[in-house]
XYZ file of C-alpha atoms in Angstrom:
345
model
C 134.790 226.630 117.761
C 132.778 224.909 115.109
C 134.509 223.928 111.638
C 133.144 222.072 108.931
C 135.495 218.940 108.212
C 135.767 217.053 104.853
C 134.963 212.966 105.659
C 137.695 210.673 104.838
C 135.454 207.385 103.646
C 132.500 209.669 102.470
C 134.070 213.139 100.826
C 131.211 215.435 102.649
C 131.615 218.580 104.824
C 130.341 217.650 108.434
C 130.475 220.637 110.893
C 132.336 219.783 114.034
C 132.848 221.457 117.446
C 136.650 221.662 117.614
C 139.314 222.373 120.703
C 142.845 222.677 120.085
C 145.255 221.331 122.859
C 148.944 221.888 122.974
C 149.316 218.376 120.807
C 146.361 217.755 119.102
C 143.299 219.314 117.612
C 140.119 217.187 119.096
C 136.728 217.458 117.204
C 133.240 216.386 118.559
C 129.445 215.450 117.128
C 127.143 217.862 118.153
C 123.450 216.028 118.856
C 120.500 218.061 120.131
C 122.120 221.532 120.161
C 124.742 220.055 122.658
C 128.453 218.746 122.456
C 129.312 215.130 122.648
C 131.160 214.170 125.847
C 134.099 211.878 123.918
C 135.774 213.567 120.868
C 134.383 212.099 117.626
C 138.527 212.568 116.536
C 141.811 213.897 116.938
C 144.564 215.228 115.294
C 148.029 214.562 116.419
C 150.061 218.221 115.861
C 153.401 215.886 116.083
C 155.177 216.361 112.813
C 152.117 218.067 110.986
C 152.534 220.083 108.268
C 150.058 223.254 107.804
C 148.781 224.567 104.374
C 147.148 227.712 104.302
C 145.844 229.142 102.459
C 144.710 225.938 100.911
C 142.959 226.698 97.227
C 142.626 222.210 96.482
C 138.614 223.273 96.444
C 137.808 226.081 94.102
C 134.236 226.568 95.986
C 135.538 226.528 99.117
C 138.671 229.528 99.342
C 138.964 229.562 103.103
C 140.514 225.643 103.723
C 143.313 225.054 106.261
C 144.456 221.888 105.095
C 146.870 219.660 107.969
C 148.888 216.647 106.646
C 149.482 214.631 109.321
C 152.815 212.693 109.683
C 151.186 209.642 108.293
C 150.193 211.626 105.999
C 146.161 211.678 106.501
C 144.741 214.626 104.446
C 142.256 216.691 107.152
C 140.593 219.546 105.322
C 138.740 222.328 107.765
C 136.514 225.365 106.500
C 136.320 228.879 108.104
C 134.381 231.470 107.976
C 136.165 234.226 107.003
C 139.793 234.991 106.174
C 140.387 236.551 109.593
C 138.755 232.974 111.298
C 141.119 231.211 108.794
C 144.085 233.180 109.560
C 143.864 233.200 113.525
C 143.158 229.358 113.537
C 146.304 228.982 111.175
C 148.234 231.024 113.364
C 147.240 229.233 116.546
C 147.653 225.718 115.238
C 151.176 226.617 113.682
C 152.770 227.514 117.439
C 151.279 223.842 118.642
C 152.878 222.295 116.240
C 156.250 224.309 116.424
C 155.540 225.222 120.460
C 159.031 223.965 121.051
C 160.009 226.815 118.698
C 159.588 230.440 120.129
C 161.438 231.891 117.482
C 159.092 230.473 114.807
C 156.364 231.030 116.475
C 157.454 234.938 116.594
C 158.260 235.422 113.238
C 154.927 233.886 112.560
C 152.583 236.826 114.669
C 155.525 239.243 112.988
C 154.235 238.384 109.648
C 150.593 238.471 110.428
C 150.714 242.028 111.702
C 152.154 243.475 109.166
C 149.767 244.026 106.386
C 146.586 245.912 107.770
C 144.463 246.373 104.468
C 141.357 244.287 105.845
C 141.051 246.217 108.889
C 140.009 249.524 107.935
C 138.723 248.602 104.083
C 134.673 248.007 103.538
C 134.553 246.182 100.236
C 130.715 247.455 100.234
C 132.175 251.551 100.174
C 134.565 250.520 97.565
C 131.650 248.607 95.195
C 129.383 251.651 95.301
C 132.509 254.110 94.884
C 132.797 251.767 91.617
C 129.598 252.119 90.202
C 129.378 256.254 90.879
C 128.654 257.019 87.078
C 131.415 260.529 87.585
C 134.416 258.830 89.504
C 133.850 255.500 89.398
C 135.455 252.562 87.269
C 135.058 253.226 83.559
C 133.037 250.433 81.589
C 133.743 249.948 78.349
C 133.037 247.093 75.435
C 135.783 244.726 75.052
C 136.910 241.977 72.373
C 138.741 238.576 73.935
C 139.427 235.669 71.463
C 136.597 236.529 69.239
C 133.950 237.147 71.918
C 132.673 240.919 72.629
C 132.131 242.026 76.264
C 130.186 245.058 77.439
C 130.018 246.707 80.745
C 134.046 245.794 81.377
C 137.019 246.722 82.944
C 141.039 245.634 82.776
C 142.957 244.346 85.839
C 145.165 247.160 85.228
C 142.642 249.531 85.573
C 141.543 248.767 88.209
C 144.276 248.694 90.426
C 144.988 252.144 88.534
C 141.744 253.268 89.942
C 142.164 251.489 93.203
C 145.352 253.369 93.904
C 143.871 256.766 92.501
C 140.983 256.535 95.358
C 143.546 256.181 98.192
C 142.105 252.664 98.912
C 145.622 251.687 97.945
C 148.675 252.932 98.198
C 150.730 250.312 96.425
C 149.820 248.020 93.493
C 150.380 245.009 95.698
C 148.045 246.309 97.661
C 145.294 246.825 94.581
C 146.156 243.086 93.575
C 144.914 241.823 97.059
C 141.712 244.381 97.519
C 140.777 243.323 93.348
C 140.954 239.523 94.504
C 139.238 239.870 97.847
C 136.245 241.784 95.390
C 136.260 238.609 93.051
C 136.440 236.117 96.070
C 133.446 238.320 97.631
C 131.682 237.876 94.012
C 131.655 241.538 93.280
C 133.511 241.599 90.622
C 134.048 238.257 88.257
C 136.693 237.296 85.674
C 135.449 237.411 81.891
C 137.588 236.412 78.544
C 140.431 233.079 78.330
C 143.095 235.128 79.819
C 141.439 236.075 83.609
C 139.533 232.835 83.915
C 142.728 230.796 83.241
C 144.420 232.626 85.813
C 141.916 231.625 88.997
C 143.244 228.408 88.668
C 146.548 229.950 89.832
C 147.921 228.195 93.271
C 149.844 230.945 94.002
C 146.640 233.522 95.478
C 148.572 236.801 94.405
C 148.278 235.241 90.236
C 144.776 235.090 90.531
C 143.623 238.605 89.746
C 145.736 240.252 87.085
C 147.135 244.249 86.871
C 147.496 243.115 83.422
C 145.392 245.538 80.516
C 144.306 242.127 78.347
C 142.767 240.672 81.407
C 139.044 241.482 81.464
C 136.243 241.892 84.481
C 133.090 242.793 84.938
C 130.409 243.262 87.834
C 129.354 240.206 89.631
C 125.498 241.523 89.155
C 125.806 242.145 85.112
C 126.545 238.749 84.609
C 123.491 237.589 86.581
C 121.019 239.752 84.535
C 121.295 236.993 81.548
C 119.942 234.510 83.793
C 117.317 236.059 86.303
C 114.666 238.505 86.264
C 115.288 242.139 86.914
C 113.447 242.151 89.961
C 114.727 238.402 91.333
C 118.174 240.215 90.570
C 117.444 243.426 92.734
C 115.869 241.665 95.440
C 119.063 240.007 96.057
C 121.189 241.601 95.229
C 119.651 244.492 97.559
C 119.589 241.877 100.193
C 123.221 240.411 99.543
C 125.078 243.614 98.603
C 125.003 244.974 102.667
C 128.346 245.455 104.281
C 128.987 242.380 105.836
C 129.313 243.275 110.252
C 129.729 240.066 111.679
C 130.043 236.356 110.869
C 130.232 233.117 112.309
C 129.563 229.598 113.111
C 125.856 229.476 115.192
C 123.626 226.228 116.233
C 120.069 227.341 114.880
C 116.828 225.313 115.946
C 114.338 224.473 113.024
C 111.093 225.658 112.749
C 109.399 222.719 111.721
C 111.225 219.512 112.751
C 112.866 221.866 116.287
C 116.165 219.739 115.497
C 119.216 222.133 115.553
C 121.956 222.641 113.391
C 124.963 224.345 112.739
C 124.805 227.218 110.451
C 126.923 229.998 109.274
C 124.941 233.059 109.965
C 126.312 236.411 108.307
C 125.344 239.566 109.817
C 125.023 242.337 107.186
C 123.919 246.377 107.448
C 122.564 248.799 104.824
C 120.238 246.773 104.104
C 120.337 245.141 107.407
C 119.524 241.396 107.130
C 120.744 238.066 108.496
C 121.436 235.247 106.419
C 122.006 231.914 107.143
C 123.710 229.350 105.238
C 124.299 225.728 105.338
C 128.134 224.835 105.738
C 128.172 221.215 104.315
C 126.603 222.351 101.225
C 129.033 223.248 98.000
C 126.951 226.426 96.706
C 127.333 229.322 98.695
C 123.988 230.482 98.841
C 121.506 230.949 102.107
C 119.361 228.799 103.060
C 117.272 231.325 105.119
C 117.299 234.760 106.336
C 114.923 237.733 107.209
C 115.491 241.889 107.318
C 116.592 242.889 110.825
C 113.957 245.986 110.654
C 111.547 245.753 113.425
C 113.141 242.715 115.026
C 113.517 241.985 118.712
C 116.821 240.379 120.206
C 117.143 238.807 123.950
C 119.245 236.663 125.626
C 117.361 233.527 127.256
C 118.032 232.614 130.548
C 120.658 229.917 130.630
C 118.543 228.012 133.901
C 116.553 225.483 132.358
C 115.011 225.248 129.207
C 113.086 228.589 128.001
C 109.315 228.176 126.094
C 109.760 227.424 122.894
C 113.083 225.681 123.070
C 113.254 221.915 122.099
C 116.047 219.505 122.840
C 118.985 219.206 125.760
C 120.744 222.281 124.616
C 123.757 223.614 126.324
C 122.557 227.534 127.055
C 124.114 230.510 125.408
C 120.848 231.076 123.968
C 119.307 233.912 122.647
C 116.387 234.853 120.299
C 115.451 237.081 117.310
C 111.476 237.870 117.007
C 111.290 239.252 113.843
C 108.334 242.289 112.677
C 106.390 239.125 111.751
C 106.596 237.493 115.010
C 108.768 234.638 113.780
C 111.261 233.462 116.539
C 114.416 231.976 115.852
C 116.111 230.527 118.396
C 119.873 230.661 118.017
C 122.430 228.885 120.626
C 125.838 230.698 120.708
C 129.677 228.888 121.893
C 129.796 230.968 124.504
C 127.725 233.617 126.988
C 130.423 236.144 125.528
C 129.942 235.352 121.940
C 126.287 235.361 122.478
C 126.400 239.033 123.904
C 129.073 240.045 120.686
C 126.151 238.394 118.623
C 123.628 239.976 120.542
C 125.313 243.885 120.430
C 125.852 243.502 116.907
C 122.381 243.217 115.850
C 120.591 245.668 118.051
C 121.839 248.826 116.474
C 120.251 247.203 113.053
C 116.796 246.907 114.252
């Protein structure tokens, strides 16, 4: 699947098409929509080490970092914590395939917390801001400085657990900092901020009652508009259906790159962003309302298509008769891709 990779003479994020093999992790250039046929790289898995995960970049939370036995730094990006977690999980039995038992313990322990499955971080944000039962904002003082619109770590996981979207404060802890690594929720006063530099990813949000936070969006009214605020933060807030790495043809130059494309509903848009880039912010997207989505025939190349590409194509003709033509890894992915957005037309 495609990964952006950190370079090791120039310190940029290129995206790469990787494959992992029992001993090492190839990765290719993709030119022209299509995969190079010799690797651009490899990693040996012989005596690497695996980090993950891997908090070195503080923009970038979902790193698997591999130390090779000559200790060469490799630094790959995912998409999403489950993308991050099931590449970890596959590249840790390479390296220890000659261990079973390791390799065991290691699907044991991934199994056995099941709070991302059945949690929408969107369901819990609006619970929050219901002005009867959800989280109480008050004004708060930190070093000198006088918040409004704020809550504690404490009570939040207080309120957390009182919803039944917890049943343990552990389990608050980790839904609180997968809200503040989603952006809905952001650390405010010395003590919170100074804790996000924590290593350890269970220190970084705080069931602590001096530790303040607020709503991502209150802290964006000092600097925008109200109405560039609520246009995207209508767009952005969505539940977030499906994501992933997809090669996207341009509309004026018809080169294609990779892009991270997230799939959102209620509102129902698709964003894309660009993976290299440090800021996590879209570089293009479009409401899914009165769209059309086909596959393209994978025989030759369809009207409208530019380059050698490798199939797996389909496209999106939006209520504006735009087309985007998107190229997906594989025919399944493309028909995952393709299934998800129909119902949000």
């Amino acid at each position: 699947g495609f990964l952006p990779l950190q370079g090791h003479t120039v310190r940029n994020w290129k995206v790469r098409w990787f494959v992992l093999l029992q001993d090492k992790l190839l990765y290719y250039k993709i030119e022209g929509g299509k995969k190079e046929p010799s690797p651009k790289g490899r990693i040996l898995l012989d005596g690497c080490t695996i980090t993950c995960p891997c908090l070195e970049y503080e923009n970038r939370p979902l790193l698997i970092k591999l130390k090779t036995k000559t200790n060469t730094d490799y630094f790959l990006e995912c998409c999403s914590r489950e993308e991050r977690d099931s590449w970890a999980l596959d590249i840790t039995g390479a390296i220890h395939a000659g261990h079973p038992v390791q390799v065991q313990e290691l699907h044991r322990m991934k199994n056995s917390f099941k709070l991302l499955e059945n949690i929408s971080l969107h369901d819990i944000v609006e619970r929050m801001y219901d002005s009867g039962t959800g989280i109480k904002l008050t004004r708060n003082l930190d070093q000198g400085n006088r918040y409004k619109e704020t809550f504690t770590g404490s009570a939040l996981v207080d309120w957390l657990i009182s919803n039944s979207f917890a049943v343990s404060r552990f389990e608050a802890v980790t839904l609180a900092s997968m809200l503040m690594d989603e952006n809905f929720i952001r650390p405010v006063g010395v003590r919170s901020t100074e804790a996000t530099r924590s290593s350890d990813p269970s220190e970084k949000f705080l069931d602590d009652s001096t530790a303040l936070y607020m709503f991502a969006e209150n802290s964006k009214k000092n600097t925008s508009s109200k109405e560039e605020v609520h246009f995207n933060i209508s767009e952005l807030s969505g539940k977030i259906v499906k994501q992933g790495f997809l090669v996207k043809q341009g509309h004026k130059r018809k080169n294609w790159k990779v892009r991270k494309f997230v799939l959102r509903a209620d509102p129902a848009f698709l964003h894309y962003y660009d993976p290299t880039k440090e800021e996590n912010k879209p570089v293009g997207g479009f409401s899914l309302r009165g769209c059309l989505v086909s596959a393209l025939e994978d025989n030759g190349v369809p009207a409208g298509v530019k380059g050698n590409v490798q199939g797996n194509l389909f496209k999106i003709i939006t209520k504006n008769d735009i087309h985007y033509y998107i190229q997906a890894s594989s025919k399944a992915e493309r028909v995952q891709w393709i299934e998800a957005i129909k119902p949000l037309t």
